[in-house]
mmCIF file of C-alpha atoms in Angstrom:
data_model
loop_
_atom_site.group_PDB
_atom_site.id
_atom_site.type_symbol
_atom_site.label_atom_id
_atom_site.label_comp_id
_atom_site.label_asym_id
_atom_site.label_seq_id
_atom_site.Cartn_x
_atom_site.Cartn_y
_atom_site.Cartn_z
ATOM 1 C CA UNK N 1013 -26.826 8.876 20.074
ATOM 2 C CA UNK N 1014 -24.145 9.102 22.747
ATOM 3 C CA UNK N 1015 -21.567 6.338 22.773
ATOM 4 C CA UNK N 1016 -19.251 5.794 25.736
ATOM 5 C CA UNK N 1017 -15.843 5.508 24.043
ATOM 6 C CA UNK N 1018 -14.434 3.722 27.095
ATOM 7 C CA UNK N 1019 -16.717 0.749 26.401
ATOM 8 C CA UNK N 1020 -15.642 0.411 22.778
ATOM 9 C CA UNK N 1021 -13.172 -2.418 22.257
ATOM 10 C CA UNK N 1022 -10.312 -1.564 19.918
ATOM 11 C CA UNK N 1023 -10.766 -4.790 17.957
ATOM 12 C CA UNK N 1024 -14.255 -3.630 16.979
ATOM 13 C CA UNK N 1025 -12.695 -1.023 14.696
ATOM 14 C CA UNK N 1026 -11.618 -3.849 12.375
ATOM 15 C CA UNK N 1027 -14.737 -5.672 11.088
ATOM 16 C CA UNK N 1028 -13.107 -9.089 10.820
ATOM 17 C CA UNK N 1029 -16.258 -10.986 11.809
ATOM 18 C CA UNK N 1030 -18.355 -9.026 9.330
ATOM 19 C CA UNK N 1031 -16.113 -10.089 6.468
ATOM 20 C CA UNK N 1032 -15.837 -13.617 7.948
ATOM 21 C CA UNK N 1033 -12.060 -13.478 8.221
ATOM 22 C CA UNK N 1034 -12.033 -15.906 11.142
ATOM 23 C CA UNK N 1035 -13.955 -18.535 9.188
ATOM 24 C CA UNK N 1036 -11.776 -18.073 6.116
ATOM 25 C CA UNK N 1037 -8.491 -18.388 8.044
ATOM 26 C CA UNK N 1038 -9.657 -21.546 9.799
ATOM 27 C CA UNK N 1039 -10.207 -23.139 6.409
ATOM 28 C CA UNK N 1040 -7.143 -21.561 4.789
ATOM 29 C CA UNK N 1041 -4.548 -20.791 7.513
ATOM 30 C CA UNK N 1042 -1.844 -19.936 4.977
ATOM 31 C CA UNK N 1043 -4.041 -17.498 3.041
ATOM 32 C CA UNK N 1044 -3.425 -14.564 5.348
ATOM 33 C CA UNK N 1045 -1.939 -12.198 2.807
ATOM 34 C CA UNK N 1046 1.553 -13.704 2.721
ATOM 35 C CA UNK N 1047 3.254 -13.057 -0.580
ATOM 36 C CA UNK N 1048 1.089 -9.970 -1.161
ATOM 37 C CA UNK N 1049 2.541 -6.456 -1.381
ATOM 38 C CA UNK N 1050 0.177 -3.606 -0.467
ATOM 39 C CA UNK N 1051 0.972 -0.036 -1.470
ATOM 40 C CA UNK N 1052 -0.603 2.511 0.858
ATOM 41 C CA UNK N 1053 -0.759 5.922 -0.811
ATOM 42 C CA UNK N 1054 -1.598 8.291 2.009
ATOM 43 C CA UNK N 1055 0.197 10.261 4.675
ATOM 44 C CA UNK N 1056 3.435 9.016 6.211
ATOM 45 C CA UNK N 1057 3.322 6.004 8.544
ATOM 46 C CA UNK N 1058 4.735 5.660 12.032
ATOM 47 C CA UNK N 1059 7.250 2.856 11.420
ATOM 48 C CA UNK N 1060 7.606 2.348 15.189
ATOM 49 C CA UNK N 1061 4.072 1.056 15.728
ATOM 50 C CA UNK N 1062 3.663 -2.412 17.241
ATOM 51 C CA UNK N 1063 1.946 -4.673 14.756
ATOM 52 C CA UNK N 1064 3.803 -3.084 11.856
ATOM 53 C CA UNK N 1065 7.149 -4.745 12.526
ATOM 54 C CA UNK N 1066 6.865 -8.310 11.165
ATOM 55 C CA UNK N 1067 4.506 -10.364 9.031
ATOM 56 C CA UNK N 1068 3.001 -13.684 10.140
ATOM 57 C CA UNK N 1069 5.973 -15.417 8.482
ATOM 58 C CA UNK N 1070 8.598 -13.202 10.148
ATOM 59 C CA UNK N 1071 9.374 -10.918 7.199
ATOM 60 C CA UNK N 1072 9.661 -7.132 7.630
ATOM 61 C CA UNK N 1073 6.129 -5.717 7.567
ATOM 62 C CA UNK N 1074 7.076 -2.373 5.956
ATOM 63 C CA UNK N 1075 9.582 -2.946 3.176
ATOM 64 C CA UNK N 1076 10.044 0.659 2.077
ATOM 65 C CA UNK N 1077 8.857 4.231 2.567
ATOM 66 C CA UNK N 1078 8.664 6.928 -0.108
ATOM 67 C CA UNK N 1079 7.859 10.624 0.204
ATOM 68 C CA UNK N 1080 6.930 12.102 -3.166
ATOM 69 C CA UNK N 1081 6.167 15.564 -1.787
ATOM 70 C CA UNK N 1082 9.681 16.824 -1.099
ATOM 71 C CA UNK N 1083 8.579 17.555 2.467
ATOM 72 C CA UNK N 1084 11.307 15.377 3.935
ATOM 73 C CA UNK N 1085 14.137 16.338 1.584
ATOM 74 C CA UNK N 1086 17.253 17.726 3.274
ATOM 75 C CA UNK N 1087 20.089 19.215 1.232
ATOM 76 C CA UNK N 1088 23.285 17.566 2.498
ATOM 77 C CA UNK N 1089 25.596 18.812 -0.256
ATOM 78 C CA UNK N 1090 27.616 20.904 2.214
ATOM 79 C CA UNK N 1091 30.812 18.958 3.004
ATOM 80 C CA UNK N 1092 33.089 19.555 5.988
ATOM 81 C CA UNK N 1093 35.950 17.765 7.705
ATOM 82 C CA UNK N 1094 36.524 17.183 11.393
ATOM 83 C CA UNK N 1095 38.599 19.859 13.110
ATOM 84 C CA UNK N 1096 41.779 19.194 15.026
ATOM 85 C CA UNK N 1097 39.704 19.023 18.188
ATOM 86 C CA UNK N 1098 37.739 16.075 16.764
ATOM 87 C CA UNK N 1099 34.569 18.122 16.354
ATOM 88 C CA UNK N 1100 32.247 19.176 13.564
ATOM 89 C CA UNK N 1101 30.292 22.406 13.585
ATOM 90 C CA UNK N 1102 26.777 21.604 12.415
ATOM 91 C CA UNK N 1103 24.738 23.975 10.264
ATOM 92 C CA UNK N 1104 22.786 24.862 13.403
ATOM 93 C CA UNK N 1105 26.013 26.076 14.996
ATOM 94 C CA UNK N 1106 26.186 23.149 17.412
ATOM 95 C CA UNK N 1107 29.648 21.792 18.102
ATOM 96 C CA UNK N 1108 29.534 18.011 17.850
ATOM 97 C CA UNK N 1109 32.321 15.644 18.864
ATOM 98 C CA UNK N 1110 32.408 12.759 16.374
ATOM 99 C CA UNK N 1111 32.978 9.326 17.985
ATOM 100 C CA UNK N 1112 36.158 7.561 16.864
ATOM 101 C CA UNK N 1113 34.076 4.461 16.187
ATOM 102 C CA UNK N 1114 32.395 6.189 13.226
ATOM 103 C CA UNK N 1115 34.328 4.969 10.197
ATOM 104 C CA UNK N 1116 34.712 7.462 7.363
ATOM 105 C CA UNK N 1117 37.664 6.645 5.051
ATOM 106 C CA UNK N 1118 37.148 9.753 2.906
ATOM 107 C CA UNK N 1119 36.999 12.110 5.868
ATOM 108 C CA UNK N 1120 34.097 13.912 4.178
ATOM 109 C CA UNK N 1121 31.012 14.623 6.256
ATOM 110 C CA UNK N 1122 27.878 15.841 4.471
ATOM 111 C CA UNK N 1123 25.912 18.307 6.580
ATOM 112 C CA UNK N 1124 22.286 19.420 6.413
ATOM 113 C CA UNK N 1125 19.670 20.967 8.666
ATOM 114 C CA UNK N 1126 15.908 20.683 9.001
ATOM 115 C CA UNK N 1127 13.168 21.392 11.514
ATOM 116 C CA UNK N 1128 10.334 19.352 13.004
ATOM 117 C CA UNK N 1129 8.120 22.426 13.172
ATOM 118 C CA UNK N 1130 5.328 20.794 11.137
ATOM 119 C CA UNK N 1131 5.287 17.779 13.447
ATOM 120 C CA UNK N 1132 5.169 20.078 16.465
ATOM 121 C CA UNK N 1133 2.202 22.036 15.116
ATOM 122 C CA UNK N 1134 0.300 18.915 14.087
ATOM 123 C CA UNK N 1135 0.706 17.019 17.346
ATOM 124 C CA UNK N 1136 -0.084 20.135 19.334
ATOM 125 C CA UNK N 1137 -3.279 20.682 17.357
ATOM 126 C CA UNK N 1138 -4.342 17.050 17.625
ATOM 127 C CA UNK N 1139 -3.809 17.105 21.394
ATOM 128 C CA UNK N 1140 -6.589 19.708 21.602
ATOM 129 C CA UNK N 1141 -9.160 17.511 19.867
ATOM 130 C CA UNK N 1142 -11.700 16.307 22.410
ATOM 131 C CA UNK N 1143 -13.183 13.464 20.394
ATOM 132 C CA UNK N 1144 -10.450 10.819 20.229
ATOM 133 C CA UNK N 1145 -12.629 7.975 18.912
ATOM 134 C CA UNK N 1146 -11.001 8.126 15.480
ATOM 135 C CA UNK N 1147 -7.506 7.745 16.912
ATOM 136 C CA UNK N 1148 -8.153 5.118 19.568
ATOM 137 C CA UNK N 1149 -6.903 2.253 17.456
ATOM 138 C CA UNK N 1150 -3.599 4.091 16.940
ATOM 139 C CA UNK N 1151 -3.158 5.148 20.556
ATOM 140 C CA UNK N 1152 -3.997 1.695 21.873
ATOM 141 C CA UNK N 1153 -0.916 0.387 20.081
ATOM 142 C CA UNK N 1154 1.409 3.215 20.951
ATOM 143 C CA UNK N 1155 1.238 4.611 24.492
ATOM 144 C CA UNK N 1156 4.052 6.950 23.499
ATOM 145 C CA UNK N 1157 1.591 8.902 21.355
ATOM 146 C CA UNK N 1158 -0.267 10.175 24.408
ATOM 147 C CA UNK N 1159 2.956 10.846 26.299
ATOM 148 C CA UNK N 1160 4.319 12.787 23.335
ATOM 149 C CA UNK N 1161 1.270 15.024 23.205
ATOM 150 C CA UNK N 1162 1.712 15.864 26.893
ATOM 151 C CA UNK N 1163 5.361 16.678 26.281
ATOM 152 C CA UNK N 1164 4.475 19.001 23.403
ATOM 153 C CA UNK N 1165 2.015 20.864 25.599
ATOM 154 C CA UNK N 1166 4.770 21.606 28.111
ATOM 155 C CA UNK N 1167 6.765 23.565 25.543
ATOM 156 C CA UNK N 1168 3.783 25.372 24.026
ATOM 157 C CA UNK N 1169 4.558 28.489 26.037
ATOM 158 C CA UNK N 1170 7.919 28.965 24.313
ATOM 159 C CA UNK N 1171 8.252 31.492 21.537
ATOM 160 C CA UNK N 1172 8.572 30.364 17.925
ATOM 161 C CA UNK N 1173 12.224 31.535 17.531
ATOM 162 C CA UNK N 1174 13.193 29.554 20.630
ATOM 163 C CA UNK N 1175 11.507 26.413 19.362
ATOM 164 C CA UNK N 1176 13.053 26.660 15.928
ATOM 165 C CA UNK N 1177 16.583 27.326 17.138
ATOM 166 C CA UNK N 1178 16.706 24.998 20.141
ATOM 167 C CA UNK N 1179 14.046 22.318 20.242
ATOM 168 C CA UNK N 1180 13.004 21.850 16.640
ATOM 169 C CA UNK N 1181 16.226 22.261 14.639
ATOM 170 C CA UNK N 1182 17.755 18.942 13.579
ATOM 171 C CA UNK N 1183 21.355 18.671 12.362
ATOM 172 C CA UNK N 1184 21.821 15.954 9.741
ATOM 173 C CA UNK N 1185 25.149 14.228 9.127
ATOM 174 C CA UNK N 1186 25.668 11.846 6.188
ATOM 175 C CA UNK N 1187 28.828 9.865 5.425
ATOM 176 C CA UNK N 1188 30.108 6.708 3.766
ATOM 177 C CA UNK N 1189 31.783 4.137 6.015
ATOM 178 C CA UNK N 1190 33.512 2.480 3.063
ATOM 179 C CA UNK N 1191 30.669 0.004 2.530
ATOM 180 C CA UNK N 1192 27.444 1.995 2.660
ATOM 181 C CA UNK N 1193 26.003 5.443 3.213
ATOM 182 C CA UNK N 1194 24.956 6.264 6.755
ATOM 183 C CA UNK N 1195 23.169 9.116 8.478
ATOM 184 C CA UNK N 1196 22.333 10.399 11.925
ATOM 185 C CA UNK N 1197 19.886 13.058 13.070
ATOM 186 C CA UNK N 1198 21.046 15.256 15.917
ATOM 187 C CA UNK N 1199 18.844 17.395 18.139
ATOM 188 C CA UNK N 1200 19.354 19.745 21.046
ATOM 189 C CA UNK N 1201 18.831 16.751 23.331
ATOM 190 C CA UNK N 1202 21.698 14.583 22.128
ATOM 191 C CA UNK N 1203 24.350 16.686 20.340
ATOM 192 C CA UNK N 1204 26.627 16.633 23.391
ATOM 193 C CA UNK N 1205 26.872 12.838 23.374
ATOM 194 C CA UNK N 1206 26.891 11.077 20.012
ATOM 195 C CA UNK N 1207 28.259 7.769 21.314
ATOM 196 C CA UNK N 1208 24.806 6.284 21.757
ATOM 197 C CA UNK N 1209 22.970 8.004 18.935
ATOM 198 C CA UNK N 1210 21.194 5.828 16.381
ATOM 199 C CA UNK N 1211 23.031 5.519 13.064
ATOM 200 C CA UNK N 1212 20.777 4.789 10.111
ATOM 201 C CA UNK N 1213 21.125 3.521 6.579
ATOM 202 C CA UNK N 1214 18.487 3.228 3.864
ATOM 203 C CA UNK N 1215 15.289 1.883 5.432
ATOM 204 C CA UNK N 1216 14.659 -0.500 2.545
ATOM 205 C CA UNK N 1217 17.911 -2.299 3.393
ATOM 206 C CA UNK N 1218 18.045 -2.392 7.197
ATOM 207 C CA UNK N 1219 14.480 -1.479 8.249
ATOM 208 C CA UNK N 1220 15.719 0.630 11.129
ATOM 209 C CA UNK N 1221 14.514 3.973 12.441
ATOM 210 C CA UNK N 1222 15.362 6.536 15.094
ATOM 211 C CA UNK N 1223 13.408 8.861 17.346
ATOM 212 C CA UNK N 1224 13.403 12.620 17.058
ATOM 213 C CA UNK N 1225 12.496 14.757 20.088
ATOM 214 C CA UNK N 1226 9.232 13.896 21.835
ATOM 215 C CA UNK N 1227 9.063 10.351 20.474
ATOM 216 C CA UNK N 1228 8.610 11.131 16.764
ATOM 217 C CA UNK N 1229 9.809 8.181 14.691
ATOM 218 C CA UNK N 1230 11.850 8.708 11.532
ATOM 219 C CA UNK N 1231 13.486 6.557 8.866
ATOM 220 C CA UNK N 1232 15.710 7.718 6.023
ATOM 221 C CA UNK N 1233 16.763 7.261 2.426
ATOM 222 C CA UNK N 1234 20.171 8.583 1.320
ATOM 223 C CA UNK N 1235 20.400 9.653 -2.314
ATOM 224 C CA UNK N 1236 22.747 11.232 -4.865
ATOM 225 C CA UNK N 1237 25.993 10.017 -3.274
ATOM 226 C CA UNK N 1238 25.174 11.575 0.072
ATOM 227 C CA UNK N 1239 24.075 15.006 -1.160
ATOM 228 C CA UNK N 1240 20.361 14.446 -0.500
ATOM 229 C CA UNK N 1241 18.770 12.952 2.598
ATOM 230 C CA UNK N 1242 15.083 12.084 2.643
ATOM 231 C CA UNK N 1243 13.401 11.904 6.050
ATOM 232 C CA UNK N 1244 10.188 9.928 6.367
ATOM 233 C CA UNK N 1245 8.340 11.444 9.322
ATOM 234 C CA UNK N 1246 4.684 10.799 10.304
ATOM 235 C CA UNK N 1247 2.726 14.035 10.689
ATOM 236 C CA UNK N 1248 -0.792 12.611 10.603
ATOM 237 C CA UNK N 1249 -2.304 9.345 11.842
ATOM 238 C CA UNK N 1250 -4.513 8.288 8.934
ATOM 239 C CA UNK N 1251 -1.868 6.338 7.015
ATOM 240 C CA UNK N 1252 -0.861 4.454 10.147
ATOM 241 C CA UNK N 1253 -4.484 3.565 10.925
ATOM 242 C CA UNK N 1254 -5.051 2.271 7.385
ATOM 243 C CA UNK N 1255 -1.952 0.075 7.634
ATOM 244 C CA UNK N 1256 -3.115 -1.443 10.908
ATOM 245 C CA UNK N 1257 -6.562 -2.284 9.623
ATOM 246 C CA UNK N 1258 -5.124 -3.803 6.473
ATOM 247 C CA UNK N 1259 -2.225 -5.875 7.714
ATOM 248 C CA UNK N 1260 -0.970 -5.430 11.249
ATOM 249 C CA UNK N 1261 0.327 -8.539 12.988
ATOM 250 C CA UNK N 1262 0.862 -9.384 16.660
ATOM 251 C CA UNK N 1263 2.643 -12.745 17.088
ATOM 252 C CA UNK N 1264 0.603 -15.033 19.305
ATOM 253 C CA UNK N 1265 -2.304 -12.571 19.512
ATOM 254 C CA UNK N 1266 -4.421 -13.172 16.395
ATOM 255 C CA UNK N 1267 -7.329 -11.212 17.861
ATOM 256 C CA UNK N 1268 -5.242 -8.057 17.399
ATOM 257 C CA UNK N 1269 -4.241 -8.796 13.806
ATOM 258 C CA UNK N 1270 -5.455 -6.836 10.825
ATOM 259 C CA UNK N 1271 -7.223 -8.366 7.846
ATOM 260 C CA UNK N 1272 -4.060 -9.618 6.124
ATOM 261 C CA UNK N 1273 -1.363 -10.149 8.791
ATOM 262 C CA UNK N 1274 0.905 -11.940 6.342
ATOM 263 C CA UNK N 1275 1.043 -9.120 3.793
ATOM 264 C CA UNK N 1276 3.890 -6.644 3.401
ATOM 265 C CA UNK N 1277 3.467 -2.906 2.953
ATOM 266 C CA UNK N 1278 5.177 -0.138 1.032
ATOM 267 C CA UNK N 1279 4.264 3.407 2.096
ATOM 268 C CA UNK N 1280 3.965 6.386 -0.225
ATOM 269 C CA UNK N 1281 3.323 9.838 1.176
ATOM 270 C CA UNK N 1282 1.562 12.214 -1.231
ATOM 271 C CA UNK N 1283 0.380 14.881 1.241
ATOM 272 C CA UNK N 1284 2.651 17.882 1.194
ATOM 273 C CA UNK N 1285 1.565 20.461 3.726
ATOM 274 C CA UNK N 1286 -0.280 20.890 6.986
ATOM 275 C CA UNK N 1287 -3.054 23.370 7.562
ATOM 276 C CA UNK N 1288 -3.563 25.449 10.692
ATOM 277 C CA UNK N 1289 -6.030 22.799 11.871
ATOM 278 C CA UNK N 1290 -3.516 19.965 11.769
ATOM 279 C CA UNK N 1291 -4.998 18.423 8.620
ATOM 280 C CA UNK N 1292 -2.944 17.470 5.560
ATOM 281 C CA UNK N 1293 -3.451 19.734 2.585
ATOM 282 C CA UNK N 1294 -3.408 18.702 -1.055
ATOM 283 C CA UNK N 1295 -1.165 21.263 -2.708
ATOM 284 C CA UNK N 1296 0.500 19.607 -5.717
ATOM 285 C CA UNK N 1297 -0.980 16.289 -4.589
ATOM 286 C CA UNK N 1298 -1.815 15.188 -8.124
ATOM 287 C CA UNK N 1299 1.856 15.277 -9.131
ATOM 288 C CA UNK N 1300 2.829 13.290 -6.040
ATOM 289 C CA UNK N 1301 0.057 10.803 -6.734
ATOM 290 C CA UNK N 1302 1.274 10.237 -10.286
ATOM 291 C CA UNK N 1303 4.788 9.566 -8.984
ATOM 292 C CA UNK N 1304 3.368 7.117 -6.456
ATOM 293 C CA UNK N 1305 1.471 5.214 -9.130
ATOM 294 C CA UNK N 1306 4.602 4.977 -11.270
ATOM 295 C CA UNK N 1307 6.494 3.541 -8.306
ATOM 296 C CA UNK N 1308 3.692 1.017 -7.733
ATOM 297 C CA UNK N 1309 4.126 -0.198 -11.306
ATOM 298 C CA UNK N 1310 7.905 -0.382 -10.852
ATOM 299 C CA UNK N 1311 7.572 -2.406 -7.647
ATOM 300 C CA UNK N 1312 4.842 -4.628 -9.111
ATOM 301 C CA UNK N 1313 2.568 -4.186 -6.090
ATOM 302 C CA UNK N 1314 -0.510 -6.394 -5.793
ATOM 303 C CA UNK N 1315 -2.932 -4.015 -4.063
ATOM 304 C CA UNK N 1316 -3.112 -0.218 -3.879
ATOM 305 C CA UNK N 1317 -4.949 1.475 -1.027
ATOM 306 C CA UNK N 1318 -5.786 5.117 -1.678
ATOM 307 C CA UNK N 1319 -8.296 6.547 0.784
ATOM 308 C CA UNK N 1320 -7.445 10.231 0.725
ATOM 309 C CA UNK N 1321 -10.121 12.852 0.091
ATOM 310 C CA UNK N 1322 -9.546 16.312 -1.276
ATOM 311 C CA UNK N 1323 -10.554 18.792 -3.955
ATOM 312 C CA UNK N 1324 -7.247 18.307 -5.792
ATOM 313 C CA UNK N 1325 -8.374 14.826 -6.812
ATOM 314 C CA UNK N 1326 -11.869 15.859 -7.882
ATOM 315 C CA UNK N 1327 -11.180 18.759 -10.224
ATOM 316 C CA UNK N 1328 -10.681 16.666 -13.366
#
């Protein structure tokens, strides 16, 4: 049967009436998930999405993000100092003038480099999918998603070496300002002007994120005294969709809320690679899953959502 996707209302993707959420909340307005911590073991989430910023009581919606695959790990053990000209040479070869406002009592700058090649391939593949019904709920909340896909298409004609060296290479700088570890991610778009670049600290502390080229959101965790930087980057939409159904919250717009708008979320990525078709693969997923479960026990989560399919979880 043909269904006109334009006539489908986004709210219909969340069966709140079927589970009688509206009736329950009228009787118990404070029983909306507040005080509950949900662990979503899946792919990485887009921390920029509207509805995933605050709970119904004003608390941070996403309290932490973990990547147990090693996908986002960046070696930042290389240490350099600023030259006499006030510049650092990144591992990409870019010459970056460090703003005087960046406090660094030790004078030691930890450098690393990574690439957003996987994100490029995934978004490019997904932009070719004709049937967008499964992603409507995500795109309705983030117009940037559609704009990003158009931007990726524009650079599709470039060769792989060009993309890797110019558009997709990300310089990472980590330093301690005397109070906490900080990091910034520098692309070909912004390395000439670092004055306005977003400086991040551990997401679990400040709940802040930055944008990589083409609107890709990213948050970080700094480990091992600045020698390891973990980037939490969404490469697939399933985890984000699950989070929205479970607990998204739009202040003053209850019709857009998820099933538990008062609940908080901790994200755990266990999907390591991307296939040629833009789908997450399950290489070494069992090991990542075990690490995620151990973290759930450590954090004393109340609910675990695990809705990932794959042969790696069916062999034993």
